[in-house]
Amino acid sequence: MTVEQPFLPAEFSHNSAEYIPDPFSFYAEMRAGNPAYWSERIFGGAWLFFRYEDCLRLMTDERLSNSRAAVPLRFLSEPQQREFADMIGVYERWLAFHDGREHTMNRRQVNRSYAPFSEAILGSVFKRILPRAGTTRD
């Protein structure tokens, strides 16, 4: 019998082999014991919130912003920051760095591009392609 070691918050990473198979037990533990947790590993230091009520309150607080396009450069040396400063303009166009109404409007545009990938449309495509490929679908 294998005794599982507790997953320590300080070791948390979204790419962790321990985390990926069962993120739900980790989230349950964090909600119970560390609902607001400061992580040195995430983005060089970030608060992680695990309770729905806390996340809702933070996401609707007008004083907070998602506009953080310059964050990736913060960890570079000054010469590197100057070299990559033009990347801020690229990051600023990413949907993840938009807030409120701007985010909603841009998300609507992005969502339209996913319509051709719906199960109803792809299902008919798969039914045509798979028999020709000699593969069947369960």
Coordinates of N, CA, C and O in Angstrom, one line a residue:
M1 N 0.8 -1.2 0.0 CA 0.0 0.0 0.0 C 0.9 1.2 0.0 O 1.8 1.3 0.8
T2 N 0.6 2.2 -0.9 CA 1.3 3.4 -0.9 C 0.6 4.5 -0.1 O -0.6 4.7 -0.3
V3 N 1.4 5.1 0.7 CA 0.8 6.2 1.5 C 1.2 7.5 0.8 O 2.4 7.8 0.5
E4 N 0.2 8.2 0.4 CA 0.4 9.5 -0.4 C 0.9 10.6 0.6 O 0.3 10.7 1.7
Q5 N 1.9 11.3 0.2 CA 2.3 12.4 0.9 C 1.4 13.6 0.7 O 0.9 13.8 -0.4
P6 N 1.2 14.5 1.7 CA 0.4 15.6 1.4 C 1.0 16.5 0.4 O 2.2 16.7 0.3
F7 N 0.2 17.1 -0.4 CA 0.7 18.1 -1.4 C 0.8 19.4 -0.8 O -0.2 20.0 -0.4
L8 N 2.0 19.9 -0.7 CA 2.2 21.2 0.0 C 1.9 22.4 -0.8 O 2.4 22.4 -2.0
P9 N 1.2 23.4 -0.3 CA 0.9 24.6 -1.1 C 2.2 25.2 -1.7 O 2.2 25.7 -2.8
A10 N 3.3 25.2 -0.9 CA 4.5 25.9 -1.4 C 5.1 25.2 -2.7 O 5.8 25.8 -3.4
E11 N 4.7 24.0 -2.9 CA 5.2 23.2 -4.1 C 4.2 23.3 -5.2 O 4.5 22.7 -6.3
F12 N 3.1 24.0 -5.1 CA 2.1 24.0 -6.1 C 2.5 24.6 -7.4 O 3.2 25.6 -7.4
S13 N 2.2 23.9 -8.5 CA 2.4 24.4 -9.8 C 1.4 23.8 -10.7 O 1.1 22.6 -10.5
H14 N 0.8 24.6 -11.6 CA -0.2 24.0 -12.5 C 0.3 22.9 -13.4 O -0.4 22.1 -13.9
N15 N 1.6 22.8 -13.5 CA 2.3 21.8 -14.3 C 2.8 20.6 -13.5 O 3.5 19.8 -14.1
S16 N 2.5 20.6 -12.2 CA 3.0 19.5 -11.4 C 2.4 18.2 -11.7 O 1.1 18.1 -11.8
A17 N 3.2 17.2 -11.8 CA 2.7 15.8 -12.0 C 1.8 15.3 -10.9 O 0.8 14.6 -11.1
E18 N 2.0 15.8 -9.7 CA 1.1 15.4 -8.6 C -0.3 16.2 -8.7 O -1.3 15.6 -8.2
Y19 N -0.3 17.3 -9.2 CA -1.5 18.1 -9.3 C -2.4 17.7 -10.4 O -3.6 17.6 -10.2
I20 N -1.9 17.5 -11.6 CA -2.7 17.3 -12.8 C -3.7 16.2 -12.7 O -4.8 16.4 -13.1
P21 N -3.3 15.0 -12.2 CA -4.3 13.9 -12.2 C -5.6 14.2 -11.3 O -6.7 13.7 -11.6
D22 N -5.4 15.0 -10.2 CA -6.6 15.2 -9.4 C -6.5 16.6 -8.7 O -6.1 16.8 -7.6
P23 N -6.8 17.6 -9.5 CA -6.7 19.0 -9.0 C -7.8 19.3 -7.9 O -7.6 20.1 -7.1
F24 N -8.9 18.5 -7.9 CA -10.0 18.8 -7.1 C -9.7 18.6 -5.6 O -10.1 19.4 -4.7
S25 N -8.9 17.5 -5.2 CA -8.6 17.3 -3.8 C -7.7 18.4 -3.3 O -7.8 18.9 -2.2
F26 N -6.8 18.9 -4.2 CA -5.9 20.0 -3.8 C -6.7 21.3 -3.5 O -6.5 21.9 -2.5
Y27 N -7.7 21.6 -4.4 CA -8.5 22.8 -4.2 C -9.3 22.6 -3.0 O -9.5 23.6 -2.2
A28 N -9.9 21.4 -2.7 CA -10.6 21.2 -1.4 C -9.8 21.5 -0.2 O -10.2 22.1 0.7
E29 N -8.5 21.0 -0.2 CA -7.6 21.2 0.9 C -7.3 22.7 1.0 O -7.3 23.2 2.2
M30 N -7.1 23.4 -0.1 CA -6.8 24.8 0.0 C -8.0 25.6 0.5 O -7.8 26.5 1.3
R31 N -9.2 25.3 0.0 CA -10.4 26.0 0.5 C -10.5 25.8 2.0 O -10.9 26.7 2.7
A32 N -10.2 24.6 2.5 CA -10.4 24.3 4.0 C -9.3 25.0 4.8 O -9.5 25.5 5.9
G33 N -8.0 24.9 4.3 CA -6.9 25.3 5.2 C -6.2 26.6 4.8 O -5.6 27.3 5.6
N34 N -6.2 27.0 3.5 CA -5.5 28.1 3.0 C -6.3 28.8 1.9 O -5.9 28.9 0.8
P35 N -7.5 29.4 2.2 CA -8.4 29.9 1.2 C -7.8 31.1 0.5 O -8.1 31.4 -0.7
A36 N -6.9 31.8 1.1 CA -6.1 32.9 0.5 C -4.6 32.6 0.7 O -4.2 32.5 1.9
Y37 N -3.9 32.3 -0.3 CA -2.5 31.8 -0.1 C -1.6 32.6 -1.0 O -1.8 32.8 -2.2
W38 N -0.5 33.1 -0.4 CA 0.6 33.8 -1.2 C 1.6 32.7 -1.7 O 2.2 31.9 -0.9
S39 N 1.8 32.6 -3.0 CA 2.7 31.7 -3.6 C 3.9 32.4 -4.2 O 3.7 33.3 -5.0
E40 N 5.1 32.0 -3.8 CA 6.3 32.6 -4.4 C 6.5 32.0 -5.8 O 7.2 32.6 -6.6
R41 N 6.0 30.8 -6.1 CA 6.2 30.1 -7.3 C 5.5 30.6 -8.5 O 5.9 30.5 -9.7
I42 N 4.3 31.2 -8.3 CA 3.4 31.6 -9.4 C 3.8 33.1 -9.8 O 3.7 34.0 -8.9
F43 N 4.2 33.3 -11.0 CA 4.6 34.6 -11.5 C 5.6 35.4 -10.6 O 5.5 36.6 -10.5
G44 N 6.4 34.7 -9.9 CA 7.4 35.3 -9.0 C 6.8 35.9 -7.7 O 7.4 36.6 -7.0
G45 N 5.5 35.5 -7.5 CA 4.8 35.9 -6.3 C 3.4 36.4 -6.6 O 3.2 37.3 -7.4
A46 N 2.4 35.6 -6.1 CA 1.0 36.0 -6.4 C 0.1 35.4 -5.4 O 0.4 34.4 -4.8
W47 N -1.0 36.1 -5.1 CA -2.0 35.6 -4.2 C -2.9 34.6 -5.0 O -3.3 34.9 -6.2
L48 N -3.2 33.5 -4.4 CA -4.1 32.5 -5.0 C -5.3 32.4 -4.0 O -5.2 32.3 -2.8
F49 N -6.5 32.5 -4.6 CA -7.8 32.4 -3.9 C -8.5 31.2 -4.3 O -8.7 30.9 -5.5
F50 N -9.1 30.5 -3.3 CA -9.7 29.2 -3.6 C -11.2 29.1 -3.3 O -11.8 28.1 -3.7
R51 N -11.8 30.0 -2.6 CA -13.2 30.0 -2.3 C -14.0 30.8 -3.3 O -13.5 31.9 -3.7
Y52 N -15.1 30.3 -3.8 CA -15.9 31.0 -4.7 C -16.3 32.4 -4.3 O -16.2 33.3 -5.1
E53 N -16.7 32.5 -3.1 CA -17.1 33.8 -2.6 C -16.0 34.9 -2.6 O -16.2 36.0 -3.0
D54 N -14.8 34.5 -2.3 CA -13.7 35.4 -2.4 C -13.4 35.7 -3.8 O -13.1 36.9 -4.1
C55 N -13.4 34.8 -4.7 CA -13.1 35.0 -6.1 C -14.2 36.0 -6.7 O -13.8 36.9 -7.5
L56 N -15.4 35.7 -6.4 CA -16.5 36.6 -6.9 C -16.3 38.0 -6.4 O -16.4 38.9 -7.2
R57 N -16.0 38.2 -5.2 CA -15.8 39.5 -4.6 C -14.7 40.2 -5.3 O -14.8 41.4 -5.7
L58 N -13.6 39.5 -5.5 CA -12.4 40.1 -6.2 C -12.7 40.4 -7.6 O -12.2 41.5 -8.1
M59 N -13.3 39.5 -8.3 CA -13.6 39.7 -9.8 C -14.6 40.9 -10.0 O -14.6 41.4 -11.1
T60 N -15.4 41.2 -9.0 CA -16.3 42.3 -9.2 C -15.9 43.6 -8.6 O -16.6 44.6 -8.6
D61 N -14.7 43.6 -8.0 CA -14.2 44.8 -7.3 C -13.6 45.7 -8.4 O -12.6 45.4 -9.0
E62 N -14.2 46.9 -8.6 CA -13.7 47.9 -9.6 C -12.3 48.4 -9.3 O -11.7 48.9 -10.3
R63 N -11.8 48.2 -8.1 CA -10.5 48.7 -7.8 C -9.4 47.8 -8.4 O -8.2 48.2 -8.5
L64 N -9.7 46.6 -8.7 CA -8.8 45.6 -9.2 C -8.8 45.5 -10.7 O -9.8 45.8 -11.3
S65 N -7.7 45.2 -11.3 CA -7.6 45.2 -12.8 C -6.9 44.0 -13.2 O -6.0 43.4 -12.6
N66 N -7.2 43.5 -14.4 CA -6.5 42.4 -15.1 C -5.5 43.0 -16.1 O -4.8 42.2 -16.8
S67 N -5.3 44.3 -16.1 CA -4.4 44.9 -17.0 C -3.0 44.8 -16.5 O -2.5 45.6 -15.7
R68 N -2.3 43.7 -16.9 CA -1.0 43.4 -16.3 C 0.0 43.0 -17.4 O 0.8 42.1 -17.2
A69 N -0.1 43.5 -18.6 CA 0.7 43.1 -19.7 C 2.2 43.3 -19.5 O 3.0 42.6 -20.1
A70 N 2.6 44.2 -18.6 CA 4.0 44.4 -18.3 C 4.6 43.4 -17.3 O 5.8 43.4 -17.2
V71 N 3.8 42.6 -16.7 CA 4.3 41.7 -15.6 C 5.4 40.8 -16.1 O 6.4 40.6 -15.4
P72 N 5.3 40.1 -17.3 CA 6.4 39.2 -17.7 C 7.7 39.9 -17.8 O 8.8 39.3 -17.6
L73 N 7.8 41.2 -18.1 CA 9.1 41.9 -18.2 C 9.7 42.3 -16.8 O 10.8 42.5 -16.7
R74 N 8.8 42.2 -15.8 CA 9.3 42.6 -14.5 C 10.4 41.8 -13.9 O 11.2 42.2 -13.1
F75 N 10.6 40.6 -14.4 CA 11.6 39.7 -13.9 C 12.9 39.7 -14.7 O 13.8 38.9 -14.4
L76 N 12.9 40.6 -15.7 CA 14.1 40.7 -16.5 C 15.0 41.8 -16.0 O 14.6 42.7 -15.3
S77 N 16.3 41.7 -16.4 CA 17.2 42.8 -16.0 C 16.8 44.1 -16.8 O 16.1 44.0 -17.8
E78 N 17.3 45.2 -16.4 CA 17.0 46.5 -17.1 C 17.3 46.5 -18.5 O 16.5 46.9 -19.4
P79 N 18.5 46.0 -19.0 CA 18.8 45.9 -20.4 C 17.8 45.0 -21.1 O 17.3 45.3 -22.2
Q80 N 17.4 43.9 -20.5 CA 16.5 43.0 -21.1 C 15.1 43.6 -21.2 O 14.4 43.4 -22.2
Q81 N 14.7 44.4 -20.2 CA 13.4 45.0 -20.2 C 13.3 46.0 -21.4 O 12.3 46.1 -22.0
R82 N 14.4 46.8 -21.6 CA 14.4 47.7 -22.7 C 14.3 46.9 -24.0 O 13.6 47.3 -25.0
E83 N 15.1 45.8 -24.1 CA 15.1 45.0 -25.3 C 13.7 44.4 -25.7 O 13.3 44.4 -26.9
F84 N 12.9 44.0 -24.7 CA 11.7 43.4 -24.9 C 10.5 44.3 -24.6 O 9.3 43.8 -24.6
A85 N 10.7 45.6 -24.4 CA 9.6 46.5 -24.1 C 8.5 46.5 -25.2 O 7.3 46.7 -24.9
D86 N 8.9 46.3 -26.5 CA 7.8 46.3 -27.5 C 6.9 45.1 -27.4 O 5.8 45.1 -27.9
M87 N 7.2 44.1 -26.6 CA 6.3 43.0 -26.3 C 5.1 43.4 -25.5 O 4.1 42.7 -25.6
I88 N 5.2 44.5 -24.8 CA 4.0 44.9 -24.0 C 2.8 45.2 -24.9 O 1.7 44.8 -24.6
G89 N 3.1 45.8 -26.0 CA 2.0 46.0 -27.0 C 1.4 44.7 -27.5 O 0.2 44.6 -27.7
V90 N 2.2 43.7 -27.6 CA 1.6 42.4 -28.0 C 0.8 41.8 -26.9 O -0.3 41.4 -27.1
Y91 N 1.3 41.8 -25.7 CA 0.6 41.3 -24.5 C -0.7 42.0 -24.3 O -1.7 41.4 -23.9
E92 N -0.7 43.3 -24.5 CA -1.9 44.2 -24.3 C -3.1 43.7 -25.1 O -4.2 44.0 -24.8
R93 N -2.8 43.1 -26.3 CA -3.9 42.6 -27.1 C -4.4 41.3 -26.7 O -5.4 40.8 -27.2
W94 N -3.8 40.6 -25.8 CA -4.3 39.3 -25.3 C -5.5 39.5 -24.5 O -5.6 40.3 -23.6
L95 N -6.5 38.7 -24.7 CA -7.8 38.7 -24.0 C -7.6 38.6 -22.5 O -8.3 39.2 -21.8
A96 N -6.6 37.8 -22.1 CA -6.4 37.6 -20.7 C -6.1 38.9 -19.9 O -6.3 39.0 -18.7
F97 N -5.6 39.9 -20.6 CA -5.2 41.2 -20.0 C -6.3 42.3 -20.1 O -6.0 43.4 -19.9
H98 N -7.5 41.9 -20.5 CA -8.6 42.9 -20.7 C -9.5 42.8 -19.5 O -9.7 41.7 -18.9
D99 N -10.2 43.9 -19.2 CA -11.1 44.0 -18.1 C -12.5 44.3 -18.6 O -12.7 44.8 -19.7
G100 N -13.5 44.0 -17.7 CA -14.9 44.4 -17.9 C -15.5 44.4 -19.3 O -15.5 43.3 -19.9
R101 N -16.0 45.5 -19.7 CA -16.7 45.6 -21.0 C -15.8 45.2 -22.1 O -16.2 44.5 -23.1
E102 N -14.6 45.7 -22.1 CA -13.6 45.4 -23.2 C -13.4 43.9 -23.3 O -13.4 43.3 -24.4
H103 N -13.3 43.2 -22.1 CA -13.1 41.8 -22.1 C -14.3 41.1 -22.7 O -14.2 40.2 -23.5
T104 N -15.5 41.5 -22.3 CA -16.7 40.9 -22.7 C -16.9 41.0 -24.2 O -17.2 40.0 -24.9
M105 N -16.6 42.2 -24.7 CA -16.8 42.4 -26.2 C -15.8 41.6 -27.0 O -16.2 41.0 -28.0
N106 N -14.6 41.6 -26.5 CA -13.6 40.8 -27.2 C -13.8 39.3 -27.1 O -13.6 38.5 -28.1
R107 N -14.3 38.8 -26.0 CA -14.6 37.4 -25.8 C -15.7 37.0 -26.7 O -15.7 35.9 -27.3
R108 N -16.7 37.8 -26.9 CA -17.8 37.5 -27.9 C -17.2 37.3 -29.3 O -17.6 36.3 -30.0
Q109 N -16.3 38.1 -29.7 CA -15.7 37.9 -31.0 C -14.9 36.6 -31.1 O -15.0 35.9 -32.1
V110 N -14.2 36.3 -30.0 CA -13.4 35.1 -30.0 C -14.3 33.9 -30.0 O -14.1 32.9 -30.7
N111 N -15.4 33.9 -29.2 CA -16.3 32.8 -29.2 C -16.9 32.4 -30.5 O -17.2 31.3 -30.8
R112 N -17.1 33.4 -31.4 CA -17.7 33.2 -32.7 C -16.7 32.3 -33.5 O -17.1 31.5 -34.3
S113 N -15.4 32.4 -33.3 CA -14.5 31.6 -34.0 C -14.5 30.2 -33.6 O -14.0 29.3 -34.4
Y114 N -15.1 29.9 -32.5 CA -15.1 28.5 -32.0 C -16.4 27.8 -32.5 O -16.5 26.5 -32.4
A115 N -17.4 28.5 -33.1 CA -18.6 27.9 -33.5 C -18.4 26.7 -34.5 O -19.1 25.7 -34.4
P116 N -17.5 26.9 -35.4 CA -17.3 25.7 -36.4 C -16.8 24.5 -35.7 O -16.8 23.4 -36.3
F117 N -16.3 24.5 -34.5 CA -15.8 23.4 -33.8 C -16.8 22.8 -32.8 O -16.4 22.0 -31.9
S118 N -18.1 23.1 -32.9 CA -19.1 22.5 -32.1 C -19.2 21.0 -32.3 O -18.9 20.5 -33.4
E119 N -19.7 20.3 -31.4 CA -19.9 18.8 -31.5 C -20.8 18.5 -32.7 O -20.6 17.5 -33.4
A120 N -21.9 19.3 -32.8 CA -22.8 19.0 -33.9 C -22.2 19.1 -35.3 O -22.4 18.2 -36.1
I121 N -21.3 20.1 -35.5 CA -20.7 20.2 -36.8 C -19.5 19.3 -36.9 O -19.4 18.6 -38.0
L122 N -18.7 19.1 -35.9 CA -17.6 18.2 -36.0 C -18.0 16.8 -36.1 O -17.4 15.9 -36.8
G123 N -19.1 16.4 -35.4 CA -19.6 15.1 -35.5 C -19.9 14.6 -36.9 O -19.5 13.5 -37.3
S124 N -20.5 15.5 -37.7 CA -20.8 15.1 -39.1 C -19.5 15.0 -39.9 O -19.4 14.1 -40.8
V125 N -18.6 15.8 -39.6 CA -17.3 15.7 -40.3 C -16.6 14.4 -39.9 O -16.1 13.7 -40.8
F126 N -16.6 14.0 -38.7 CA -16.0 12.8 -38.2 C -16.6 11.6 -38.9 O -16.0 10.6 -39.3
K127 N -17.9 11.6 -38.9 CA -18.7 10.5 -39.5 C -18.3 10.3 -41.0 O -18.2 9.2 -41.5
R128 N -18.0 11.3 -41.7 CA -17.5 11.2 -43.1 C -16.1 10.8 -43.2 O -15.7 10.0 -44.0
I129 N -15.2 11.3 -42.3 CA -13.8 11.0 -42.4 C -13.3 9.7 -41.9 O -12.6 9.0 -42.5
L130 N -13.8 9.3 -40.7 CA -13.4 8.1 -40.0 C -13.5 6.8 -40.8 O -12.6 6.0 -40.9
P131 N -14.7 6.6 -41.5 CA -14.8 5.4 -42.3 C -13.8 5.3 -43.4 O -13.2 4.2 -43.7
R132 N -13.4 6.5 -44.0 CA -12.4 6.5 -45.1 C -11.1 6.2 -44.5 O -10.2 5.7 -45.2
A133 N -10.8 6.5 -43.3 CA -9.5 6.3 -42.7 C -9.4 4.9 -42.1 O -8.3 4.6 -41.6
G134 N -10.4 4.1 -42.2 CA -10.4 2.8 -41.7 C -10.5 2.7 -40.2 O -10.1 1.8 -39.6
T135 N -11.0 3.8 -39.6 CA -11.2 3.9 -38.1 C -12.6 4.0 -37.8 O -13.4 4.7 -38.6
T136 N -13.1 3.5 -36.7 CA -14.5 3.6 -36.3 C -14.5 4.4 -35.1 O -13.5 4.5 -34.3
R137 N -15.6 5.0 -34.8 CA -15.8 5.8 -33.6 C -16.7 5.1 -32.7 O -17.8 4.6 -33.1
D138 N -16.4 5.1 -31.4 CA -17.2 4.4 -30.4 C -18.5 5.2 -30.2 O -18.5 6.4 -30.2

